[in-house]
Every structure is written in C-alpha cells, then in structure tokens.
Coordinates of C-alpha atoms and ligand atoms in Angstrom, one line a residue:
E403 CA 49.2 25.7 25.1
L404 CA 49.5 23.1 22.7
A405 CA 53.1 22.9 23.2
N406 CA 52.2 22.8 27.1
R407 CA 50.1 19.8 26.5
M408 CA 52.5 17.7 24.6
A409 CA 55.2 18.5 26.9
E410 CA 57.2 20.0 23.9
K411 CA 58.9 23.4 23.1
G412 CA 57.0 26.0 21.9
A413 CA 59.8 27.6 19.6
D414 CA 59.8 23.6 18.3
L415 CA 56.2 24.0 17.2
V416 CA 56.6 27.4 15.8
K417 CA 59.7 25.9 13.7
T418 CA 57.6 22.8 12.4
L419 CA 54.8 25.6 11.4
F420 CA 57.3 27.7 9.5
K421 CA 58.2 24.6 7.9
M422 CA 54.9 23.6 6.7
G423 CA 54.8 27.0 5.3
M424 CA 52.6 29.1 8.5
P425 CA 54.6 31.5 9.8
V426 CA 52.9 32.1 13.5
T427 CA 54.0 33.5 16.9
M428 CA 53.9 31.5 20.1
T429 CA 50.8 32.7 21.2
Q430 CA 48.7 32.8 18.1
T431 CA 45.7 30.7 17.7
I432 CA 45.7 28.0 15.0
D433 CA 43.0 26.0 13.6
Q434 CA 41.9 22.4 14.7
D435 CA 43.6 21.0 11.4
T436 CA 46.8 22.5 11.5
A437 CA 46.6 21.4 15.4
E438 CA 45.8 17.6 14.7
L439 CA 48.6 18.0 11.8
L440 CA 51.3 19.2 14.2
V441 CA 50.2 16.4 17.2
T442 CA 50.8 13.8 14.7
E443 CA 53.8 15.3 13.3
F444 CA 55.4 15.3 17.0
G445 CA 54.3 11.8 17.1
H446 CA 51.3 12.5 19.7
N447 CA 48.2 10.7 20.2
I448 CA 45.2 13.2 19.3
V449 CA 42.5 13.7 22.1
R450 CA 39.8 15.8 21.3
V451 CA 38.6 17.8 24.4
S452 CA 35.3 18.9 24.6
A453 CA 34.2 22.4 25.7
S454 CA 33.1 20.9 29.2
D455 CA 36.4 19.3 30.0
I456 CA 38.1 22.9 29.3
D457 CA 35.4 25.3 30.8
L458 CA 34.6 25.2 34.3
Q459 CA 30.9 24.5 35.0
I460 CA 28.8 26.2 37.6
D461 CA 28.6 24.1 40.4
T462 CA 24.7 23.1 40.8
T463 CA 25.0 20.8 43.7
E464 CA 23.4 22.1 46.6
D465 CA 25.4 21.9 49.9
A466 CA 24.5 19.6 52.7
E467 CA 22.1 20.6 55.1
D468 CA 24.1 20.6 58.0
T469 CA 26.6 22.7 56.4
L470 CA 24.2 25.8 55.9
A471 CA 24.0 28.9 57.8
P472 CA 21.9 31.8 58.0
R473 CA 22.9 34.6 55.7
A474 CA 22.0 38.4 54.9
P475 CA 19.2 39.3 52.6
V476 CA 20.2 41.0 49.4
V477 CA 17.9 44.0 48.7
T478 CA 17.7 46.2 45.8
I479 CA 16.0 49.4 45.6
M480 CA 13.7 50.2 42.4
G481 CA 11.3 53.0 41.6
H482 CA 10.7 55.8 39.5
V483 CA 13.2 58.8 39.0
D484 CA 13.3 61.4 41.9
H485 CA 11.1 59.2 44.3
G486 CA 13.7 58.8 46.4
K487 CA 15.9 55.6 45.8
T488 CA 19.3 57.2 46.4
S489 CA 17.8 59.1 49.3
L490 CA 16.6 56.0 51.0
L491 CA 20.0 54.2 50.2
D492 CA 21.6 56.5 51.8
A493 CA 18.9 57.1 54.8
L494 CA 19.2 53.4 54.9
R495 CA 23.2 53.3 55.2
G496 CA 22.6 55.5 58.4
T497 CA 21.0 52.7 60.2
D498 CA 24.4 51.1 60.4
V499 CA 25.7 50.6 64.0
V500 CA 29.0 49.6 62.9
A501 CA 30.1 52.3 60.4
G502 CA 30.7 55.1 63.1
E503 CA 32.7 53.0 65.4
A504 CA 34.9 51.4 62.8
G505 CA 35.7 54.8 61.7
G506 CA 35.7 53.5 57.8
I507 CA 35.1 56.0 55.2
T508 CA 32.3 54.9 53.0
Q509 CA 33.1 53.7 49.8
H510 CA 31.1 53.4 46.6
I511 CA 31.9 49.6 45.8
G512 CA 28.0 49.0 43.9
A513 CA 26.8 47.4 47.3
Y514 CA 27.2 47.8 51.2
Q515 CA 26.2 45.9 54.1
V516 CA 24.4 47.4 57.4
T517 CA 24.3 46.0 60.7
Q518 CA 21.3 46.3 62.8
K519 CA 21.0 46.9 66.9
D520 CA 20.3 43.2 66.8
K521 CA 23.6 42.4 65.0
S522 CA 21.4 41.2 62.0
Q523 CA 22.9 42.5 58.5
I524 CA 21.5 43.5 55.5
T525 CA 23.2 43.9 52.1
F526 CA 21.9 46.6 49.6
L527 CA 23.1 46.9 46.1
D528 CA 23.4 50.4 45.6
T529 CA 23.0 50.8 41.9
P530 CA 19.3 51.8 41.8
G531 CA 17.3 51.0 38.9
H532 CA 15.5 48.3 37.0
E533 CA 17.9 48.2 33.9
A534 CA 21.0 47.2 36.1
F535 CA 18.5 44.7 37.7
T536 CA 17.6 43.2 34.6
E537 CA 20.7 43.2 33.1
M538 CA 22.1 41.0 35.6
R539 CA 19.3 38.9 35.3
Q540 CA 19.7 38.1 31.6
R541 CA 23.4 37.4 32.3
G542 CA 22.0 34.3 34.7
A543 CA 22.9 36.6 37.6
N544 CA 20.1 36.4 40.5
V545 CA 21.3 38.1 43.2
T546 CA 18.7 39.7 44.5
D547 CA 16.7 38.1 47.4
I548 CA 13.9 41.4 47.8
V549 CA 13.2 44.4 45.9
I550 CA 12.2 47.5 47.7
L551 CA 9.8 49.4 45.1
V552 CA 9.7 53.3 46.2
V553 CA 6.7 55.0 45.2
A554 CA 6.5 58.9 46.2
A555 CA 3.5 59.5 47.7
D556 CA 3.1 63.0 46.3
D557 CA 4.0 61.5 42.9
G558 CA 2.1 58.3 43.0
L559 CA 2.6 55.2 40.4
M560 CA 4.8 56.5 37.3
P561 CA 6.1 54.7 34.3
Q562 CA 9.0 53.5 35.9
T563 CA 7.5 52.4 38.7
I564 CA 5.0 50.3 36.9
E565 CA 8.5 48.9 34.9
A566 CA 9.7 48.1 38.2
I567 CA 7.0 46.2 39.3
N568 CA 7.1 44.0 36.3
H569 CA 10.7 43.2 36.3
T570 CA 10.3 42.3 39.8
K571 CA 7.2 40.0 39.0
A572 CA 9.1 38.4 36.1
A573 CA 12.1 37.7 38.6
G574 CA 9.8 36.1 40.8
V575 CA 11.5 38.1 43.8
P576 CA 9.4 39.4 46.5
M577 CA 8.6 43.2 46.8
I578 CA 8.4 45.4 49.9
V579 CA 6.8 48.7 48.8
A580 CA 8.1 52.0 50.5
I581 CA 5.9 54.6 50.0
N582 CA 8.1 57.5 50.3
K583 CA 8.2 61.3 51.1
V584 CA 5.1 61.1 53.5
D585 CA 6.4 64.4 55.2
K586 CA 5.1 66.3 52.2
H587 CA 1.8 68.1 52.4
E588 CA 0.4 66.7 49.2
A589 CA 1.3 62.9 50.2
N590 CA -1.3 60.5 49.6
P591 CA -0.5 57.0 50.5
Q592 CA -3.6 55.5 50.3
R593 CA -4.0 56.5 46.6
V594 CA -0.9 54.7 46.1
R595 CA -2.0 51.5 47.6
E596 CA -5.3 51.9 45.5
R597 CA -3.2 52.6 42.3
L598 CA -1.0 49.5 42.9
L599 CA -4.1 47.4 42.8
E600 CA -4.3 48.2 39.3
H601 CA -0.8 46.4 38.6
D602 CA -1.8 43.5 40.7
V603 CA 0.4 44.7 43.8
Q604 CA -2.0 44.0 46.7
V605 CA -0.5 45.6 49.8
E606 CA -1.5 44.2 53.5
A607 CA -3.8 47.0 54.2
M608 CA -5.8 46.2 51.0
G609 CA -6.1 42.6 52.1
G610 CA -3.1 41.3 50.1
E611 CA 0.5 39.9 51.4
T612 CA 2.7 42.4 49.8
Q613 CA 4.2 44.4 52.7
D614 CA 4.0 48.0 52.5
V615 CA 5.7 51.0 55.1
E616 CA 5.4 54.7 54.8
V617 CA 8.8 56.5 55.3
S618 CA 10.4 59.5 54.8
A619 CA 13.9 59.1 53.4
L620 CA 14.5 62.7 53.9
K621 CA 13.1 62.9 57.4
K622 CA 14.5 59.2 58.3
Q623 CA 11.1 58.5 59.5
G624 CA 10.4 54.9 59.3
L625 CA 13.3 53.7 58.5
D626 CA 13.2 51.1 61.6
D627 CA 9.6 49.6 60.5
L628 CA 11.2 49.0 56.7
V629 CA 14.2 47.5 58.4
E630 CA 12.0 44.8 60.3
K631 CA 9.9 44.3 57.1
I632 CA 13.1 43.3 55.3
Q633 CA 14.0 41.1 58.1
L634 CA 10.7 39.5 58.3
Q635 CA 10.9 38.9 54.7
A636 CA 14.2 37.8 54.7
E637 CA 13.3 35.2 57.5
L638 CA 10.1 33.9 55.2
L639 CA 12.7 33.5 52.5
E640 CA 15.1 31.3 54.9
L641 CA 18.1 32.5 53.3
R642 CA 20.8 30.2 54.1
A643 CA 24.5 29.4 52.5
N644 CA 27.6 27.2 53.2
P645 CA 30.5 29.6 54.5
D646 CA 32.8 26.8 54.7
R647 CA 33.6 25.8 51.0
P648 CA 35.4 27.4 48.3
A649 CA 33.9 30.8 47.3
E650 CA 31.5 31.4 44.6
G651 CA 29.9 35.1 43.7
T652 CA 28.8 37.4 41.2
V653 CA 30.4 40.6 39.8
I654 CA 28.5 43.6 40.9
E655 CA 30.5 46.2 39.5
A656 CA 34.1 46.2 37.7
K657 CA 36.6 48.9 36.7
L658 CA 39.8 49.6 35.7
D659 CA 41.4 51.7 38.5
K660 CA 44.1 53.9 37.9
G661 CA 46.3 53.2 40.7
R662 CA 45.0 49.5 41.5
G663 CA 44.6 48.1 38.3
P664 CA 41.4 46.1 37.4
V665 CA 39.0 45.9 40.4
A666 CA 35.7 44.0 40.6
T667 CA 33.0 44.2 43.4
I668 CA 32.0 40.6 44.0
L669 CA 28.5 39.5 46.1
V670 CA 29.8 35.9 47.8
S671 CA 27.0 33.9 47.3
R672 CA 28.3 31.1 49.2
G673 CA 31.7 30.0 50.6
T674 CA 34.0 32.4 51.9
L675 CA 36.5 34.4 49.6
K676 CA 40.4 34.6 51.1
V677 CA 43.1 36.7 50.3
G678 CA 45.2 34.6 48.5
D679 CA 42.5 32.7 46.4
V680 CA 42.9 31.9 43.2
F681 CA 39.8 32.4 40.8
V682 CA 38.2 32.6 37.6
V683 CA 35.8 35.4 36.8
G684 CA 34.0 35.4 33.7
A685 CA 36.8 35.4 30.9
E686 CA 39.5 36.7 33.7
S687 CA 41.1 35.1 36.1
G688 CA 43.3 36.0 39.3
K689 CA 44.7 35.4 43.1
V690 CA 43.2 37.6 45.5
R691 CA 45.8 40.4 46.5
A692 CA 43.7 42.3 48.5
L693 CA 39.8 42.5 49.7
I694 CA 38.2 45.8 50.7
D695 CA 34.9 46.2 52.0
D696 CA 32.3 48.8 51.5
K697 CA 34.0 50.8 54.6
G698 CA 37.2 50.9 52.6
R699 CA 38.9 48.6 55.1
Q700 CA 41.3 45.8 54.2
V701 CA 39.3 42.5 55.1
K702 CA 41.2 39.0 55.1
Q703 CA 37.9 37.3 54.0
A704 CA 34.1 37.6 52.9
G705 CA 31.6 35.3 53.6
P706 CA 27.9 34.5 52.0
S707 CA 26.1 37.8 51.2
A708 CA 29.1 40.3 51.7
P709 CA 30.2 42.7 49.2
V710 CA 33.7 43.1 48.7
E711 CA 36.3 44.7 46.4
V712 CA 38.8 42.3 44.8
L713 CA 42.3 43.3 43.6
G714 CA 44.4 41.1 41.9
L715 CA 42.3 40.5 38.7
S716 CA 44.0 39.9 35.1
G717 CA 41.4 42.0 33.7
V718 CA 38.0 43.8 34.0
P719 CA 35.3 41.1 34.1
M720 CA 31.5 42.2 33.2
A721 CA 28.6 43.0 35.8
G722 CA 27.3 39.7 36.0
D723 CA 29.8 37.4 35.6
P724 CA 30.2 34.4 37.9
L725 CA 33.4 34.0 40.1
Q726 CA 34.5 30.8 41.2
V727 CA 37.7 29.6 42.9
V728 CA 39.7 27.3 41.7
E729 CA 42.3 24.8 42.7
S730 CA 45.5 26.2 40.5
E731 CA 46.7 29.2 38.5
A732 CA 46.9 27.2 35.5
R733 CA 43.6 25.9 35.9
A734 CA 42.5 29.3 36.4
R735 CA 44.1 30.6 33.4
E736 CA 42.9 27.7 30.9
V737 CA 39.6 28.5 31.8
A738 CA 39.9 32.5 31.4
E739 CA 41.8 31.5 28.2
Y740 CA 39.1 29.3 26.7
R741 CA 36.2 32.0 27.6
Q742 CA 38.3 34.6 25.8
G743 CA 38.4 32.4 22.9
V744 CA 34.5 31.8 23.0
L745 CA 34.2 35.7 22.9
N746 CA 36.3 36.4 20.4
Q747 CA 34.7 33.9 18.0
K748 CA 31.3 35.2 19.2
R749 CA 32.1 38.6 18.1
T750 CA 33.5 37.5 14.6
T751 CA 30.9 35.2 13.8
T752 CA 28.2 37.7 14.8
A753 CA 29.4 40.8 13.2
P754 CA 28.6 40.1 9.6
A755 CA 24.9 38.8 10.3
S756 CA 24.0 41.8 12.1
L757 CA 25.7 44.3 9.1
E758 CA 23.7 42.1 6.9
T759 CA 20.3 42.4 8.8
M760 CA 21.2 46.3 9.1
F761 CA 21.4 46.8 5.2
S762 CA 18.4 44.8 4.8
A763 CA 16.3 47.2 7.4
L764 CA 18.1 50.1 5.2
K765 CA 17.1 48.8 2.2
D766 CA 13.5 47.6 3.1
K767 CA 12.4 50.7 5.5
Q768 CA 15.2 53.2 4.5
A769 CA 15.8 53.4 8.3
I770 CA 17.8 56.5 9.2
E771 CA 20.8 55.9 11.5
Y772 CA 21.1 57.6 14.9
P773 CA 24.7 57.0 15.9
L774 CA 26.0 57.5 19.3
V775 CA 29.5 57.0 21.3
V776 CA 29.0 56.1 24.8
K777 CA 31.2 56.2 27.9
A778 CA 30.4 55.6 31.6
D779 CA 32.2 55.1 35.2
T780 CA 31.3 51.4 35.3
Q781 CA 30.8 48.5 33.3
G782 CA 27.3 47.7 34.5
S783 CA 26.1 51.4 33.5
V784 CA 27.7 50.7 30.0
E785 CA 26.0 47.7 29.6
A786 CA 22.7 48.9 30.8
I787 CA 22.9 52.1 28.6
V788 CA 23.6 50.2 25.6
A789 CA 20.8 47.6 26.1
S790 CA 18.6 50.7 26.8
I791 CA 19.4 52.5 23.6
N792 CA 19.3 49.8 21.9
K793 CA 15.4 49.3 22.8
I794 CA 14.6 53.0 21.5
S795 CA 15.2 52.1 17.6
T796 CA 11.5 52.3 15.7
D797 CA 11.3 51.1 11.8
E798 CA 12.1 54.8 10.8
I799 CA 15.2 55.5 12.6
R800 CA 17.2 53.2 14.6
A801 CA 20.1 54.0 17.4
R802 CA 23.2 52.6 16.8
V803 CA 26.0 52.6 19.2
L804 CA 29.5 52.9 17.3
H805 CA 31.9 52.3 20.5
S806 CA 30.9 52.0 24.2
G807 CA 33.4 51.7 27.1
V808 CA 34.4 52.3 30.8
G809 CA 36.3 55.7 31.2
G810 CA 36.6 59.1 30.7
I811 CA 35.7 60.8 27.0
T812 CA 39.4 60.5 25.0
E813 CA 40.5 61.8 22.0
S814 CA 40.0 58.6 20.1
D815 CA 36.1 58.7 21.3
V816 CA 36.0 61.9 19.5
T817 CA 37.6 61.0 16.6
L818 CA 35.3 58.1 16.1
A819 CA 32.2 60.4 16.7
A820 CA 33.3 63.2 14.4
A821 CA 33.8 60.8 11.7
S822 CA 30.2 59.7 11.9
G823 CA 28.6 63.0 13.2
A824 CA 27.9 61.4 16.3
P825 CA 27.0 62.8 19.8
I826 CA 29.1 61.5 22.7
I827 CA 27.2 60.4 25.7
G828 CA 28.9 60.8 29.0
F829 CA 27.5 59.0 32.1
N830 CA 29.3 60.0 35.2
V831 CA 32.2 61.0 33.1
R832 CA 33.5 63.9 31.2
P833 CA 36.1 64.2 28.4
N834 CA 40.1 65.1 29.1
A835 CA 41.2 68.5 27.9
K836 CA 42.7 66.9 24.7
A837 CA 39.3 65.2 23.9
R838 CA 37.5 68.6 24.4
E839 CA 40.2 70.7 22.2
I840 CA 39.4 68.5 19.2
A841 CA 35.6 68.4 20.0
E842 CA 35.4 71.9 19.6
R843 CA 37.1 71.9 16.1
N844 CA 35.2 69.3 15.0
K845 CA 31.8 70.4 16.3
V846 CA 31.3 67.2 18.2
A847 CA 28.4 67.4 21.4
F848 CA 29.1 66.0 24.1
K849 CA 25.6 65.0 26.3
Y850 CA 26.3 64.2 30.2
Y851 CA 23.7 62.3 32.0
D852 CA 23.5 60.9 35.7
V853 CA 20.2 59.2 35.3
I854 CA 19.6 56.3 32.8
Y855 CA 16.2 57.3 32.2
T856 CA 16.9 60.9 31.2
L857 CA 19.5 59.7 29.2
T858 CA 17.1 57.7 27.0
D859 CA 14.5 60.1 27.1
E860 CA 16.5 62.7 25.7
I861 CA 17.9 60.1 22.9
R862 CA 14.3 59.2 22.1
A863 CA 13.4 63.2 21.6
G864 CA 16.7 63.5 19.7
M865 CA 15.7 60.6 17.4
A866 CA 12.4 61.9 16.7
G867 CA 13.6 65.4 16.1
E868 CA 15.9 63.8 13.5
L869 CA 12.8 62.6 11.5
G870 CA 11.4 66.1 11.4
P871 CA 7.8 67.5 12.3
E872 CA 6.1 65.1 10.1
A873 CA 7.3 61.9 11.9
Ligands
LIG2197 P1 16.0 58.9 43.1 O1 16.3 59.4 41.6 O2 14.9 58.1 43.3 O3 17.5 58.3 43.6 O4 15.5 60.0 44.0 P2 16.5 60.9 45.0 O5 16.9 60.4 46.1 O6 17.5 61.6 44.3 O7 15.7 62.2 45.3 C1 14.8 62.7 44.6 C2 14.3 64.3 45.2 O8 13.8 63.6 46.3 C3 15.5 64.8 46.1 O9 15.5 66.7 46.0 C4 15.5 64.5 47.4 O10 15.9 65.6 48.3 C5 13.8 64.6 47.5 N1 13.4 63.3 48.5 C6 13.6 62.3 48.7 N2 13.2 61.6 49.8 C7 12.2 62.6 50.3 C8 11.4 62.5 51.3 O11 11.0 61.5 52.0 N3 10.4 63.6 51.5 C9 11.0 64.7 50.6 N4 10.4 66.0 50.8 N5 11.6 64.7 49.8 C10 12.6 63.9 49.3

C-alpha cells in the first residue's frame, strides 16, 4: 500500500526495511514512525492522511425533492414467543400476488417483499424478535419504518410483548398492534387493548392513535385489514427515496455459503444497486456478481426498499453494516482495508482492559464464570445471541462466550469447549460427525435452540443451578 502511494516497488521497500533491521513481508503492517522513515529514505514527502481522508463517510446529504419517488415501507414483526410472529409472516407472504405467477421458490434471505393487488409493495424483515431489531439499531441501522406488535388474544401481554413495546418506543418507530389468534375460544381482544394502556399504548378503540387489528394467522383472517393499516401508516410517513443514484443499503443477514462464497442480504435504502457495481460493505468490499431476490430469481438491479442477496463479496460482513457503491475497485479495497485495520486494532486494544476488569470482578466478588461456545446459522443470530447472553450475568456468576461464529459445530469448537468445560450452544445448527464423536469422548454437552428467548431462559436457569440451592 505504501509502495503504491510512493509509486515504488514493494520489493524495494521490503529490502530497505531488511537493511534497517526489520524483516517484514510485503503485506505486513508497519508502524507510523517506520513508515515515515521509509518515506524519507526514498526521498518522498510525508503527507499524513487522516481517517476521514481514507474512510468512506456516510453521505448524509438529502436528495433533491424532485428526485424522490415513493418507496415501500419496511416492516418488522415483534412480540412474545409463540404469539404467532412466524405464522403471521408466512400468512402475509401468502398475500403476494406476484409469487404464484412468477413460479419462483421462496427463499429465506432475511427479508421479503409482497406486492398487493393494487401493485403497492411492502417489505417485511423476516427475522422476528426485538434482539435483532435492537442490535441493528445499536449499529446505527434504522431500517424499520413500521413495527407490527403481535399479541396473542388468548395469552395477552407477556414479558417479551412489553420488551418489544419498549424497543419500538426507544426507536421512535410507529407501531400497529396485531391481536392474533382471535379464532380461539379463549381469545379476549378487549383485554389486550386494556392491558396495553398500562404500557402507554392507546389503540384507536380506546381513544388513542395506535392502529390495531384483529387477525388469525392460522385461519388467514384479517390480513387484508392489516395490510390496509400498514399502507395507511406508510402514507402518513410519506416514505420516499431517490432511485437514480449510486446505491446505499444495509446488511440484513450475511453468511458464508458453501457453493457461492460470502453472501449478504442487502436492503437498499436509496439509489439502485446493479450487477457490476463496485461497493464497500462494512470492512469488506466487492463487485456485484449477481443479485438474487426473495423468490430465488436473478435480477439485474434492486431499488429502494428492495431486499436482495448480493454475491461477489470479499468476505462476510456483519448485520447492520452499511453498503455503499463507490467509483472504483481500488477505492473500495482501500476503504475496506482501512476498516479491517481499525477492527483489528480495536480487538487488540480492548482485550487487556476487559481481562483486567474480569480479574478485578473475580477478586472483588468471586464471580463464578459460566463459559459457553455459541454457533449459529447467520451472523445476525450470532450477534443477537451473544448480546443477550452478556446481559444475563449477575454479581455472582457471569456468562462468558469463549467463542462464537457462523456455521455448523466443528471439531475445533468442541476442543475449545472441552478445554473449558463449556457447553456448546447451537442455534439452528448441528455438529458434524467428527465433532459429535470428540464431544462424546470428552463429555461436551450440545444444546440446540431455534428461539433466542428459550436459549437465554435456559442459560439463566443453568447459571442459577451452578450457584446451588442457596442462591
Ligand atoms: P412465534 O414464536 O411468535 O413465531 O409463533 P409461531 O408463529 O411459531 O406460532 C406459535 C403457535 O401458535 C403455533 O403452534 C401456531 O400454529 C399457533 N398460531 C399462530 N397463529 C395462530 C392463530 O391465529 N390461531 C391459532 N389458533 N393458532 C395460531
């Protein structure tokens, strides 16, 4: 990189560094003093570039009024476990008038778009749950325009319902309450409306402004009504974006695909992402090799509010990472390399500090450690799970995620777990045969989950168990 900037041969720099007593390789990072010395040695002027010169800033300038076109609302479904989030997502997906005629096979890419009879579209993020929602928001990605709060009419307000309300309020996103399971005998929608008042959610029937609708995801009742309310809310929000500019978007989900390499689902926020576009996404770069929509079809481009799978990345970015199209591959690589460097630096500088606090915590309070290894199917799930687990710790016992990652459980995960007496948490993933064999020998426990809430609950119970009956 330095050689490039000086228009010198990399090998010459390495040679000079060798002479200076620094045996380095071509791609190794050198410190600033050495770099300055080297630059002077080669007879060049030193120009310090600041972070803002290298890194790509998020373009906060708004597009001109006359470039804006209406865009589809982006909707997230939240609510307590088993209240019907997944069922409702499936039912809403069924309202798509395009899916059938296109003959596409529905793909799980983290989001999908439905087209209504009147041609209007709605984008749904299909990773339900407030963990994912809040994680994204913490990373600066406010992709959701509207939240649908699902409350089962037979069960009423539950802890996660209340959490979802709080998360939605904190984000300042408008909410539509879907009172689900109204087909059941025990259903009591009125009770739900009343209980919502206790949490400052006033639905229209109670004289407030929050829209509510009775649905049955199972019987597919009330869906038209719900869709209408989403459209109404979207109109109020006047959602618009400029489709004619280099694309910007956000990573909804990312994974390493066996056959296709790194794949990320991008929700375009403005502009249009096209095949061949060069981009930076988080600390990765790339050139769009192919775009695949939620129906598994290859498309040439994706505009505002459209979720699309992007192929052609240098590596796996993180959920919530911004994507920006840039003018050249060299520029894209430069930004990605710079960001990788920042990430690496963060890792090495924060580690000793956290170790220190851990030791002092151990000294002060004799906190017991509860080690865990976490593997999940997507980067988004990994992040959400680790964040949730970190919140469980008390003064007496603290959960410590030794290792987390995307993909099936491997031998190396088991070896690590065995060495620390940690169980392995598999979220929508399973161990391979070899891993299972080693685990059996070393008595490593596997725990499988597909709901984050159940996972944290069981870990909490497990931790309490470690403390014994007194605690
Ligand atoms: P999630 O955990 O919130 O995603 O909930 P699910 O969608 O998995 O639903 C939990 C259970 O409730 C499943 O057994 C569903 O079949 C059932 N369920 C969902 N919606 C309805 C509904 O409208 N009526 C009835 N009777 N059952 C429903």
